[in-house]
Coordinates of C-alpha atoms and ligand atoms in Angstrom, one line a residue:
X838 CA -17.2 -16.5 35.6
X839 CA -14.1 -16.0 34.2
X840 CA -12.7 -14.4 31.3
X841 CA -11.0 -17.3 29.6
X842 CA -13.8 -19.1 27.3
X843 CA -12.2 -22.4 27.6
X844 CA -12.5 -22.6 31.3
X845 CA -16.4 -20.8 31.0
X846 CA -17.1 -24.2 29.2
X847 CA -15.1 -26.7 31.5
X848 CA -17.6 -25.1 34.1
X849 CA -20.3 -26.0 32.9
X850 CA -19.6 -29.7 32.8
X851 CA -17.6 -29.6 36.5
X852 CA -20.8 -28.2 38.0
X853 CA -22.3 -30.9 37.5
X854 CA -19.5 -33.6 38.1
X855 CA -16.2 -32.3 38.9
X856 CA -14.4 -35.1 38.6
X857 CA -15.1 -34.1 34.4
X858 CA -12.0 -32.1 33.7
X859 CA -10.9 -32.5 30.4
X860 CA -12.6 -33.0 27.1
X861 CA -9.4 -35.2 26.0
X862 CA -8.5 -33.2 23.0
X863 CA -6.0 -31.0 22.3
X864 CA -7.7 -27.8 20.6
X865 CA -5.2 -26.1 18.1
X866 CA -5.1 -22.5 16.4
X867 CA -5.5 -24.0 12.9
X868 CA -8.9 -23.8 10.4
X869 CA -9.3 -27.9 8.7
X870 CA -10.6 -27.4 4.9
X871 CA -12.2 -30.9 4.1
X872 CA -14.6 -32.2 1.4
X873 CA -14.7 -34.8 -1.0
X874 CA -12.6 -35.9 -3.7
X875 CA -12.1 -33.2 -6.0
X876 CA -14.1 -30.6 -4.5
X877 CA -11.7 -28.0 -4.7
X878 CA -10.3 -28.5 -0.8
X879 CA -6.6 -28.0 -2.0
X880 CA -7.6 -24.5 -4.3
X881 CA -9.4 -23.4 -1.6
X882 CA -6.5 -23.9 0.8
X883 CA -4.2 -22.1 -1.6
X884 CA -6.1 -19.2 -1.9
X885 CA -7.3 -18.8 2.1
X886 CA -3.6 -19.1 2.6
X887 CA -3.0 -16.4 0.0
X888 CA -5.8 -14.2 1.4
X889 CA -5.7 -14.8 5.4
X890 CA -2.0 -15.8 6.0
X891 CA -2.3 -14.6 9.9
X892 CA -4.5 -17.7 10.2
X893 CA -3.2 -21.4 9.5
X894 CA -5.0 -24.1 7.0
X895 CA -4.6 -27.4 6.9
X896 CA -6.3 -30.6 5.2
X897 CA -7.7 -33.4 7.1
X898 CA -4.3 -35.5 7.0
X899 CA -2.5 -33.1 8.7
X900 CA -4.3 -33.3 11.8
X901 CA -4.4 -36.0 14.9
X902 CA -7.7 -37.7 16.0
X903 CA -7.8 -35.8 19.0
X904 CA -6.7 -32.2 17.4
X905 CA -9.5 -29.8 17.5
X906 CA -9.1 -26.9 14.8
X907 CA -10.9 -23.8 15.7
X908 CA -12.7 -23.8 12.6
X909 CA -13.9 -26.1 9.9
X910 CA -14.2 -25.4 6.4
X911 CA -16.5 -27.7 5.1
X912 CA -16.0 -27.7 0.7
X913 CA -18.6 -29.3 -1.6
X914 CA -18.9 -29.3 -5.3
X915 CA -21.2 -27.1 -7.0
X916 CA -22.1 -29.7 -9.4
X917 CA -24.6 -32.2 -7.3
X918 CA -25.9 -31.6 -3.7
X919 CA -24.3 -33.7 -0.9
X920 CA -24.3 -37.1 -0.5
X921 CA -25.1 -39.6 2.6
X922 CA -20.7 -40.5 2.5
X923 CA -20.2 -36.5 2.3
X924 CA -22.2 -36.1 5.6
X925 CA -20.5 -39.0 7.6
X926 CA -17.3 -36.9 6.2
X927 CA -18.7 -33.3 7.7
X928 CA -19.5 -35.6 11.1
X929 CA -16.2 -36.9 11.3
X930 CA -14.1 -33.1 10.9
X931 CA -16.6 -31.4 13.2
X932 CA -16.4 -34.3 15.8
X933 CA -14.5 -31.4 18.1
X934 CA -15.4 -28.5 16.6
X935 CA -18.5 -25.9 16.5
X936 CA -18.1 -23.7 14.0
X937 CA -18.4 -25.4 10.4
X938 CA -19.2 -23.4 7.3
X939 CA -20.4 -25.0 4.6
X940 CA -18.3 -23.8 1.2
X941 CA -19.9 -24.3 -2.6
X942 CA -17.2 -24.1 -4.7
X943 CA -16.3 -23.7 -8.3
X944 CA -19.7 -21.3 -8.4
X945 CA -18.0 -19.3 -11.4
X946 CA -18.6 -22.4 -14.0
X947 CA -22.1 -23.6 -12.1
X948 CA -24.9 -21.7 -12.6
X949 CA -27.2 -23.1 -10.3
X950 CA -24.9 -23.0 -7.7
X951 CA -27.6 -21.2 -5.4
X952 CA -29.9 -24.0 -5.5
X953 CA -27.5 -26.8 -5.0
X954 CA -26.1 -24.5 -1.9
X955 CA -29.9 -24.7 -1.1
X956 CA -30.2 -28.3 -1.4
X957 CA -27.1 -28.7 0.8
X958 CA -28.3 -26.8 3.8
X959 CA -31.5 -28.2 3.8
X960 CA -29.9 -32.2 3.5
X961 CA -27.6 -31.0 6.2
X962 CA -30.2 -29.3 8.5
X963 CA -32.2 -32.5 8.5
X964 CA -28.9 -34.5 9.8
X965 CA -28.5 -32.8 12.8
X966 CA -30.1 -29.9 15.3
X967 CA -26.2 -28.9 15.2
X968 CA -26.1 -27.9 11.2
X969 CA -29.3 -26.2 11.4
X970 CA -27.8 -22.7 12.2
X971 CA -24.6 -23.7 10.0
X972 CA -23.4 -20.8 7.5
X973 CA -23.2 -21.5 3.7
X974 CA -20.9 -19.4 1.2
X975 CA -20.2 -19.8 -2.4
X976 CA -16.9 -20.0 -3.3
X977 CA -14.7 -19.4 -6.6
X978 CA -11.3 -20.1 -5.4
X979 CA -9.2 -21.0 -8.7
X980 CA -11.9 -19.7 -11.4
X981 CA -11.4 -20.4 -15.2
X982 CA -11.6 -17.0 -16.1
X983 CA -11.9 -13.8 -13.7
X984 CA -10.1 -13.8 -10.2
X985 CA -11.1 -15.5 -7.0
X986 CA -14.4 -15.0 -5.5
X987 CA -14.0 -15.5 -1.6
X988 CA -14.7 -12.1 0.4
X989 CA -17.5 -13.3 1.4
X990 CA -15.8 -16.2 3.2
X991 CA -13.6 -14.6 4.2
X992 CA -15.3 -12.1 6.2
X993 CA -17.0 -15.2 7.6
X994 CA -14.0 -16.6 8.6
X995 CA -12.4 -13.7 10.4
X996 CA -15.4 -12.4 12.5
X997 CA -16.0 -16.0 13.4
X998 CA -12.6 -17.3 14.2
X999 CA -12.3 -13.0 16.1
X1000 CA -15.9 -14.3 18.3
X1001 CA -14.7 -15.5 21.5
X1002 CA -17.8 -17.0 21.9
X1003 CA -16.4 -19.5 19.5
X1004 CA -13.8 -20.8 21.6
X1005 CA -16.4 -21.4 24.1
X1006 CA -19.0 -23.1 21.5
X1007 CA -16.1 -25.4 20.3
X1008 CA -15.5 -26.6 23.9
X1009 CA -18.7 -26.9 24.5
X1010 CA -18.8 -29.3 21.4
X1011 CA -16.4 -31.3 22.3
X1012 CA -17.4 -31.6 25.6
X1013 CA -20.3 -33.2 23.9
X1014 CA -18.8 -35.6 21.7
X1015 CA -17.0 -36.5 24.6
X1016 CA -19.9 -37.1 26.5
X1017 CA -21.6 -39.3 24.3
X1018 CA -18.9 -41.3 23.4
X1019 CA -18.3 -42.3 27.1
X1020 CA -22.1 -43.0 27.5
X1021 CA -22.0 -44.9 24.7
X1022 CA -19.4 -47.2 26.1
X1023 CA -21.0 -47.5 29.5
X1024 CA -23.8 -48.5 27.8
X1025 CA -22.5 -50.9 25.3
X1026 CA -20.7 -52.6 28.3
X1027 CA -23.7 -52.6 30.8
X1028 CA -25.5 -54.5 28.1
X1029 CA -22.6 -57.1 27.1
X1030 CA -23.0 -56.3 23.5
X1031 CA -19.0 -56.5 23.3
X1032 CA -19.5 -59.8 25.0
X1033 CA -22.0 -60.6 22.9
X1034 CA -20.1 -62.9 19.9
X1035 CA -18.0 -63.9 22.4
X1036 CA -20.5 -65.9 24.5
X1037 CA -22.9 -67.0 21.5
X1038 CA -19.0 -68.5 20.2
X1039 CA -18.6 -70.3 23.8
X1040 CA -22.2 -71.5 23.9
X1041 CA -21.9 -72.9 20.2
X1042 CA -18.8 -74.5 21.3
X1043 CA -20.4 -75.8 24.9
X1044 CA -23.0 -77.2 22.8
X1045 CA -20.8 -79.0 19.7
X1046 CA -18.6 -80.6 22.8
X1047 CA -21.9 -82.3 24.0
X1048 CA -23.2 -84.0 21.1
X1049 CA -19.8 -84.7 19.8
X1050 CA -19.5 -86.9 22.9
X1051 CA -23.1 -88.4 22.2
X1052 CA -22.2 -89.2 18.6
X1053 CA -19.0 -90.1 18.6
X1054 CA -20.0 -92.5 21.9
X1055 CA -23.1 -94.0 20.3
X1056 CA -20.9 -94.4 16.6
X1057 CA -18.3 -96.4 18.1
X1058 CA -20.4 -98.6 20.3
X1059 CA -22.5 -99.6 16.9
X1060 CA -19.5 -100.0 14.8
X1061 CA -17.6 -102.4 17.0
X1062 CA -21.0 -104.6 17.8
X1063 CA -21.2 -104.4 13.8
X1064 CA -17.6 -105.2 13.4
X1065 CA -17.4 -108.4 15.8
X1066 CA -20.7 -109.8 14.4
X1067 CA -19.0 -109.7 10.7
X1068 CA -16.2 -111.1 11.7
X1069 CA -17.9 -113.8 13.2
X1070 CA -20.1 -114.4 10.1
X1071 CA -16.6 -114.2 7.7
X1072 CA -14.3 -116.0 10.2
X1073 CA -16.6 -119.2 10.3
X1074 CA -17.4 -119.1 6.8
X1075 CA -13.9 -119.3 6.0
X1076 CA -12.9 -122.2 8.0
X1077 CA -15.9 -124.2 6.6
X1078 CA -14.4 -123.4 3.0
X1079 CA -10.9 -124.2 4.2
X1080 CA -12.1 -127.3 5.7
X1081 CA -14.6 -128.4 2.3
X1082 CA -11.5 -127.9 0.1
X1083 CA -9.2 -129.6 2.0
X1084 CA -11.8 -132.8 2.0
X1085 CA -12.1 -133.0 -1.9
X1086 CA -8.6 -132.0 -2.2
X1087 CA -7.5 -135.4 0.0
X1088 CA -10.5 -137.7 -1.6
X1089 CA -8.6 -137.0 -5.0
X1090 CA -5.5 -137.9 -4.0
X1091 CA -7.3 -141.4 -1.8
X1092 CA -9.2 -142.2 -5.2
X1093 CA -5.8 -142.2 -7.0
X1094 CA -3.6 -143.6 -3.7
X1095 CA -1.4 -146.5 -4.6
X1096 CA -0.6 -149.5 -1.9
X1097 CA 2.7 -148.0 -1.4
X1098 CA 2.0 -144.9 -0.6
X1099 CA -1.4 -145.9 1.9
X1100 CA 0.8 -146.2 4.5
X1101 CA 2.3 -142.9 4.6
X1102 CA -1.1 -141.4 3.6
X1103 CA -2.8 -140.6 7.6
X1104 CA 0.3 -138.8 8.6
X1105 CA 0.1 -136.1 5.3
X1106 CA -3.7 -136.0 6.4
X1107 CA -2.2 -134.8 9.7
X1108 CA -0.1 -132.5 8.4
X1109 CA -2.8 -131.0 6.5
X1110 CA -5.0 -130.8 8.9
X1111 CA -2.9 -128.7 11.4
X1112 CA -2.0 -126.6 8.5
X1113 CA -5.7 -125.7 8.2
X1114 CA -6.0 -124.9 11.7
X1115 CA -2.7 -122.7 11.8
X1116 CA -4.4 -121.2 8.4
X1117 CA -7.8 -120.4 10.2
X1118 CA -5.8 -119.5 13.2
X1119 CA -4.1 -117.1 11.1
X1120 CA -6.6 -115.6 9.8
X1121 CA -8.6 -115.0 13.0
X1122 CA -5.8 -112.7 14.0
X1123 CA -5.3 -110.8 11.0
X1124 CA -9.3 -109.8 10.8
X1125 CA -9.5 -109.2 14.4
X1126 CA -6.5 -106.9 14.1
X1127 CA -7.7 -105.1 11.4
X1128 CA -10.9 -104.7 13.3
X1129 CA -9.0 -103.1 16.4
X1130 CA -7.4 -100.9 14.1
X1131 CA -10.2 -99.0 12.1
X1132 CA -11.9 -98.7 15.3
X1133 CA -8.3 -97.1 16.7
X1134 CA -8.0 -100.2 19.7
X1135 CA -5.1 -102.3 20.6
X1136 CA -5.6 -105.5 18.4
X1137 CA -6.7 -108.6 20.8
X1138 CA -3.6 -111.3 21.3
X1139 CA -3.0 -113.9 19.2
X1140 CA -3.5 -117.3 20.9
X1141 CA -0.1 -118.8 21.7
X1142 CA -0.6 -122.7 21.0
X1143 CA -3.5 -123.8 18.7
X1144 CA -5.0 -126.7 19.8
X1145 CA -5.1 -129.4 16.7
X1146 CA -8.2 -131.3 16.9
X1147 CA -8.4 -135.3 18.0
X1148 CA -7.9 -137.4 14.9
X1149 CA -8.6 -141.3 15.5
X1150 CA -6.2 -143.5 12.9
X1151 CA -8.2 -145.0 9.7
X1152 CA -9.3 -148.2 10.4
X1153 CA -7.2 -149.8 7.9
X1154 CA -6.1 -153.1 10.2
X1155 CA -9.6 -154.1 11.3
X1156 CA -10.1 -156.6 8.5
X1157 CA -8.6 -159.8 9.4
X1158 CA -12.3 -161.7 8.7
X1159 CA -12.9 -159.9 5.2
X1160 CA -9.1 -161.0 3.9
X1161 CA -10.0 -164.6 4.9
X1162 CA -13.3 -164.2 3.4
X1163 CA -11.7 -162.6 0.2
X1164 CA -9.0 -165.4 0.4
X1165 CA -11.9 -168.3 0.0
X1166 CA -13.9 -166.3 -2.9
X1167 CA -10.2 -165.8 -4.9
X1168 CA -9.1 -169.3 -4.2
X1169 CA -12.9 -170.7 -5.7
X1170 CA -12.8 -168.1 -8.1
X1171 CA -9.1 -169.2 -9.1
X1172 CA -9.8 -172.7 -9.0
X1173 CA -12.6 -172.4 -11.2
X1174 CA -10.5 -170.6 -13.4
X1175 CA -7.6 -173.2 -13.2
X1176 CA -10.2 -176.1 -14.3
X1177 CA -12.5 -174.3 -17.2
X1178 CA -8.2 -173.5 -18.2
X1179 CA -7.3 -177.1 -18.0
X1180 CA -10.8 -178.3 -19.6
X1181 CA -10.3 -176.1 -22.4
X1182 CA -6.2 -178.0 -22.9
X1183 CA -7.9 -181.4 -22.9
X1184 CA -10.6 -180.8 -25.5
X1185 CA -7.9 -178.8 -27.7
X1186 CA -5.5 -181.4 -27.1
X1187 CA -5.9 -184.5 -25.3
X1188 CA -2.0 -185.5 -25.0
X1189 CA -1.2 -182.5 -23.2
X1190 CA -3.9 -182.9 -20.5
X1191 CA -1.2 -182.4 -17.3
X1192 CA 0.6 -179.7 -18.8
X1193 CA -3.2 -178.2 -19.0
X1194 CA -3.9 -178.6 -15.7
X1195 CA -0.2 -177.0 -14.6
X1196 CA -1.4 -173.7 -16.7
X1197 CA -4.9 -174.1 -15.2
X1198 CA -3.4 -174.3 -11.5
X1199 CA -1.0 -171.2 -12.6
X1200 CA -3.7 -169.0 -14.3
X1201 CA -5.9 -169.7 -11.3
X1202 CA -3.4 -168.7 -8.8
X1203 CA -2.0 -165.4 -10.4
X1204 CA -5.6 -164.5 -10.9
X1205 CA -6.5 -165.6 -7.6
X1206 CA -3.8 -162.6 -6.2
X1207 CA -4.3 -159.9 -8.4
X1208 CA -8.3 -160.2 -7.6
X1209 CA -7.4 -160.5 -4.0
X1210 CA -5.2 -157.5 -3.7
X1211 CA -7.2 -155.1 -6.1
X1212 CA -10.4 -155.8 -3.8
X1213 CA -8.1 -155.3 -0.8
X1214 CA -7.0 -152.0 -2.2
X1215 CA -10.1 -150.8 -3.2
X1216 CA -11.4 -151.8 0.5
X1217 CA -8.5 -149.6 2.0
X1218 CA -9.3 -146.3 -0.3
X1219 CA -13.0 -147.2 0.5
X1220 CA -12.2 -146.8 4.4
X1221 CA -9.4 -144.0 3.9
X1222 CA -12.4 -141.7 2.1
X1223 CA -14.5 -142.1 4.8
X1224 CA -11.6 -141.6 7.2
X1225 CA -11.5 -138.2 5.4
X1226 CA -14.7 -137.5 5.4
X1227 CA -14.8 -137.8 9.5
X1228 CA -11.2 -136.2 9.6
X1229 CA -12.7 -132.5 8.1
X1230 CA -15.7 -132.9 9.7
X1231 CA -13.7 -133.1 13.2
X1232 CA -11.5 -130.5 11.6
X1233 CA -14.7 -128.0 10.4
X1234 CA -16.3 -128.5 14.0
X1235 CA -12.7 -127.6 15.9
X1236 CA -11.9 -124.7 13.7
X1237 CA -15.4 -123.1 14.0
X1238 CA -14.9 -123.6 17.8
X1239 CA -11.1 -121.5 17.3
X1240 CA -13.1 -118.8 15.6
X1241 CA -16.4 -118.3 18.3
X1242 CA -14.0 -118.5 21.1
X1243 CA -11.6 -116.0 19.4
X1244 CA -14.1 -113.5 18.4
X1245 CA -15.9 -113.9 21.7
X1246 CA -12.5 -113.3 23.4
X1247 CA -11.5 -109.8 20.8
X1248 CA -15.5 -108.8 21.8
X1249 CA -14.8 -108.8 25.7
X1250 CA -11.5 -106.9 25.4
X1251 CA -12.1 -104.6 22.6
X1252 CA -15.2 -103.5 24.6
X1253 CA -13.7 -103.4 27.7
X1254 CA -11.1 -100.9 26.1
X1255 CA -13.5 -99.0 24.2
X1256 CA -15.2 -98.5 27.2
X1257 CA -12.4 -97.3 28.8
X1258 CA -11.2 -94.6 25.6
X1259 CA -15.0 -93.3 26.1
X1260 CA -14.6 -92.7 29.8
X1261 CA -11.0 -90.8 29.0
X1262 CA -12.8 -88.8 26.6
X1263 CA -15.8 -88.1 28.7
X1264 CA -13.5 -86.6 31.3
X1265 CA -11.7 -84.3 28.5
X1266 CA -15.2 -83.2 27.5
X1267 CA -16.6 -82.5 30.9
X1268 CA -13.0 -80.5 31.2
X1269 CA -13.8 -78.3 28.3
X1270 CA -17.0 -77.5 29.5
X1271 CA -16.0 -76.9 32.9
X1272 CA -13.3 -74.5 31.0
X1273 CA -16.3 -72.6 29.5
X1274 CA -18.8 -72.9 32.1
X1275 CA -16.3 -70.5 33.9
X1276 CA -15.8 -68.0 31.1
X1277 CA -19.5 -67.9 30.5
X1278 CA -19.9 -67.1 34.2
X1279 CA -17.3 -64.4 34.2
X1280 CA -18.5 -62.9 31.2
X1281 CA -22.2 -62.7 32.7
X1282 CA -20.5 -61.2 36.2
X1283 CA -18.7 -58.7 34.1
X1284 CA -21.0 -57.4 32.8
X1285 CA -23.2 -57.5 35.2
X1286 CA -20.8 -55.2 37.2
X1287 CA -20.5 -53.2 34.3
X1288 CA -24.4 -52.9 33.9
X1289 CA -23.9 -51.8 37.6
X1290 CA -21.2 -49.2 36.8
X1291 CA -22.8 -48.1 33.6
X1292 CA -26.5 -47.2 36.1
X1293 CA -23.8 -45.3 38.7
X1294 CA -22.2 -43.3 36.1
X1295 CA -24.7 -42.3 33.6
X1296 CA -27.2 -40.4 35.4
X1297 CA -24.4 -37.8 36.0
X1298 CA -22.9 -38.0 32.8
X1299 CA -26.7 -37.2 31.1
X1300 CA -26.8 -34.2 33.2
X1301 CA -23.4 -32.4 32.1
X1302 CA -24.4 -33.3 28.8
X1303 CA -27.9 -31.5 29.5
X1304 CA -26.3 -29.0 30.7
X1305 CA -24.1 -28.7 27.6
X1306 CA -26.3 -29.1 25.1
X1307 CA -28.6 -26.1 26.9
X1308 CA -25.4 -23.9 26.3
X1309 CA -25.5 -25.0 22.9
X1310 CA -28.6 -25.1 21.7
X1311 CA -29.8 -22.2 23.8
X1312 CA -31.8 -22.5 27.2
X1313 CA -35.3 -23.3 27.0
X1314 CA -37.4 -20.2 25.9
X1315 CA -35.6 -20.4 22.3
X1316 CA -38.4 -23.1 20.8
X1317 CA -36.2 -24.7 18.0
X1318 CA -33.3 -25.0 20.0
X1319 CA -34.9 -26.9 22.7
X1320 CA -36.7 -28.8 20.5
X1321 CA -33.9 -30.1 18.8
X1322 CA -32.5 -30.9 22.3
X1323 CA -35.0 -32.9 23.6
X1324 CA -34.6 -34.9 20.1
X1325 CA -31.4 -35.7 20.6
X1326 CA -31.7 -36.4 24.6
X1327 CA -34.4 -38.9 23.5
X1328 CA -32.6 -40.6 21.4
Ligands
GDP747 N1 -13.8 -23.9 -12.5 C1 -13.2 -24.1 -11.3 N2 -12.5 -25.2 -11.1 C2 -11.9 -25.3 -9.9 C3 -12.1 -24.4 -8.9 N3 -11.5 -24.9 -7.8 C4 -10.9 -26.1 -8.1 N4 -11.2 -26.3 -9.4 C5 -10.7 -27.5 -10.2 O1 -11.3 -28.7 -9.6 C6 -10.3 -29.8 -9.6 C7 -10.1 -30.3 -8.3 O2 -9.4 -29.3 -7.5 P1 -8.6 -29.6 -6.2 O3 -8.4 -28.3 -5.5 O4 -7.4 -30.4 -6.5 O5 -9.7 -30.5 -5.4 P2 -9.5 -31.5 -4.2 O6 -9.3 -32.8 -4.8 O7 -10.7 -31.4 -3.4 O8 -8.3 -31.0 -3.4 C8 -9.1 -29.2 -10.3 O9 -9.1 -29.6 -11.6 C9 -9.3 -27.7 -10.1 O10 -8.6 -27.0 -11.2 C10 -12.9 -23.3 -9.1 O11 -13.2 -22.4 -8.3 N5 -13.4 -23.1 -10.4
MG748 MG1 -6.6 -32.1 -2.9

């Protein structure tokens, strides 16, 4: 044993483990007053300063976390006992520090001081083993009327703070904070509990990755299937309506076509039908692009050439038989027509019975050619409007083709590339995971060497503190001191 008390406590703890040298703090020859808010911490301070100016006093701010004072001065208000925020304050100063003393102040305007000083010990006792044997004053320190009333601790104070025995309990204390605070960390990192949010984050993540892939996989696969068949439905029913207009559009203008203009009539039917099929063909690539792009896919080509469909020439010069046919019906019907004419001159005037027959022959004649071409134009319109009619159909059948072979087409590639996107993706994915796969891993290795680290080093680490808390709290034969350690050691 030696005679310095600091060393007699940094015994204690190297018996057991030597390798425990220091407490980590830094103790220093100054007494902390603390309390809450306007419980008279600063009058106090005044008039300890005024009273004992050999020692030093200072307020919590003025000190470090890892300065120890050699005494702590702990003030409440007379006015209401302590509260649960006063105690985590009391907790907090004497972190380092053995000797606290409990101060009640402003006891010259609160009458029932005593009892609230009472209340206090007893709330504080119940806290901790360590507060059980703590000393309680009343204190007056800037009084209304009358002067200060602190002898009493002040005669606390300076046989305390005289006690080297005190030097050796606070050393001893922080020893023990020390102590616990490094099992606690063992502890916490044996278990992973500061791992903890990290991994549940990684394995939240792990897990979003994963079905993202399903959905986002399974989404697109139905949307494009969706997408193609619409376009399919849409494409063809628009080239039917194209090709519907265009038929009534051209059996108006046959119904109102004059001779002239019959002859000039099949190639405008040509140029309208390849203007269909460049319309449809158009449109096929516009939908099909739009398709590629909500679904975020190069849009499919546009065919280079569009095939226009076979259209036969109307069957306008076939009629050789029917014009000689027609001829023989006009020339009876215009002859019949010249002698009713020339009957009528005779009975109306007999003398002019050859100039009769001259406007009879005439009459018959010019009505003979205006029946023969009107029937002859009607026959071509007739055979021009079915002309049409076969003309769109061949025209509806083509541009349907145009659009199934199209859509077909865009449904091979944009699947073959959407195919290919998923794959990309699924190797980004399986990346991640990979990613977190290994920080999960590492996190469970380190802390399983931790866990390892924490079961080497605790078992010596509960003995010094064991052995500490005995010097504390009194060896075994004193029945409330050991009781209150085996609390605590159980905890
Ligand atoms: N009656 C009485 N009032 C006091 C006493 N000590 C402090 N006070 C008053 O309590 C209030 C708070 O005091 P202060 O020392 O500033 O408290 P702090 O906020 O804890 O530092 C002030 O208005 C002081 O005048 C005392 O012993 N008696
Ligand atoms: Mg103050």
């Amino acid at each position: 044993m030696t005679d310095d008390p600091v060393a007699a406590a940094d015994a204690v703890v190297a018996a057991v483990d030597p390798g425990l040298r220091s407490p980590g703090i830094e103790s220093r020859d100054v007494v902390l007053v603390t309390g809450p808010w306007l419980a008279g911490t600063t009058s106090l301070i005044a008039a300890l300063r005024e009273r004992m100016p050999e020692h030093t006093f200072v307020e919590s701010e003025e000190l470090g976390p890892a300065d120890a004072p050699a005494a702590v001065v702990f003030v409440l208000s007379a006015i209401a006992p302590v509260t649960e925020s006063d105690c985590a304050l009391v907790d907090l100063a004497a972190n380092h520090t053995d000797l606290v003393i409990g101060a009640v102040a402003k006891i010259d305007t609160h009458r029932g001081w005593r009892d609230v000083l009472a209340a206090d010990q007893a709330i504080l006792a119940e806290r901790a083993p360590r507060y059980a044997h703590m000393p309680w004053v009343g204190v007056a320190a800037a009084p209304e009327a009358g002067k200060p009333q602190l002898d009493e601790l002040v005669e606390l104070l300076s046989a305390r703070l005289n006690d080297p025995d005190t030097k050796r309990r606070n050393r001893l204390r922080a020893w023990e904070t020390r102590l616990e605070t490094v099992m606690a960390r063992y502890r916490a990192d044996g278990s992973g509990a500061d791992r903890e949010a990290r991994v549940t984050a990684l394995r939240k993540r792990r897990d979003d990755i994963l079905r993202g892939r399903r959905l986002s996989k399974s989404e697109r696969t139905i949307a494009l299937r969706s997408q193609i068949q619409q376009a399919r439905v849409q494409l063809s029913y628009f080239a039917r309506n194209r090709c519907t207009s265009v038929r009534s559009e051209l059996q108006e203008d046959v119904s109102g076509l004059s001779r002239r203009r019959i002859g000039r009539f099949e190639k405008y039917v040509r140029s309208r039908a390849d203007e269909v099929v460049a319309e449809v063909d158009e449109g096929i690539t516009k939908h099909l692009g739009d398709v590629a792009r909500e679904l975020g896919l190069t849009a499919p080509a546009a065919t280079s050439a569009v095939q226009r469909p076979e259209i036969p020439a109307p069957p306008l010069k076939s009629r050789r038989l029917e014009t000689r046919l027609m001829m023989v019906l006009g020339a009876g019907f215009g002859l019949g027509v010249a002698l009713a004419v020339s009957r009528l001159f005779a009975g109306v005037a007999p003398g002019l019975t050859i100039a009769g027959l001259v406007a009879g022959g005439v009459v018959g004649l010019v009505l003979t050619v205006w029946v023969v071409g009107i029937r002859g134009l009607l026959h071509d319109r007739a055979v021009l409007d079915r002309w049409v009619t076969d003309v769109t159909t061949t025209l509806r059948s083509s541009t349907e083709q145009l659009v199934a072979t199209r859509v077909l087409a865009a449904e091979a590639s944009l699947t073959s590339e959407l195919a290919a996107l998923d794959e990309r993706e699924s190797a980004t994915a399986a990346e991640r995971i990979a990613e977190i796969d290994a920080e999960l891993r590492e996190h469970a290795l380190a802390t399983a060497r931790a866990a390892a680290v924490a079961e080497r080093r605790l078992p010596p680490l509960q003995q010094a503190l064991d052995a500490v808390r005995a010097e504390l709290y009194g060896p075994a034969p004193e029945p409330s001191g050991n009781g209150s350690m085996r609390a605590r050691t159980d905890a």
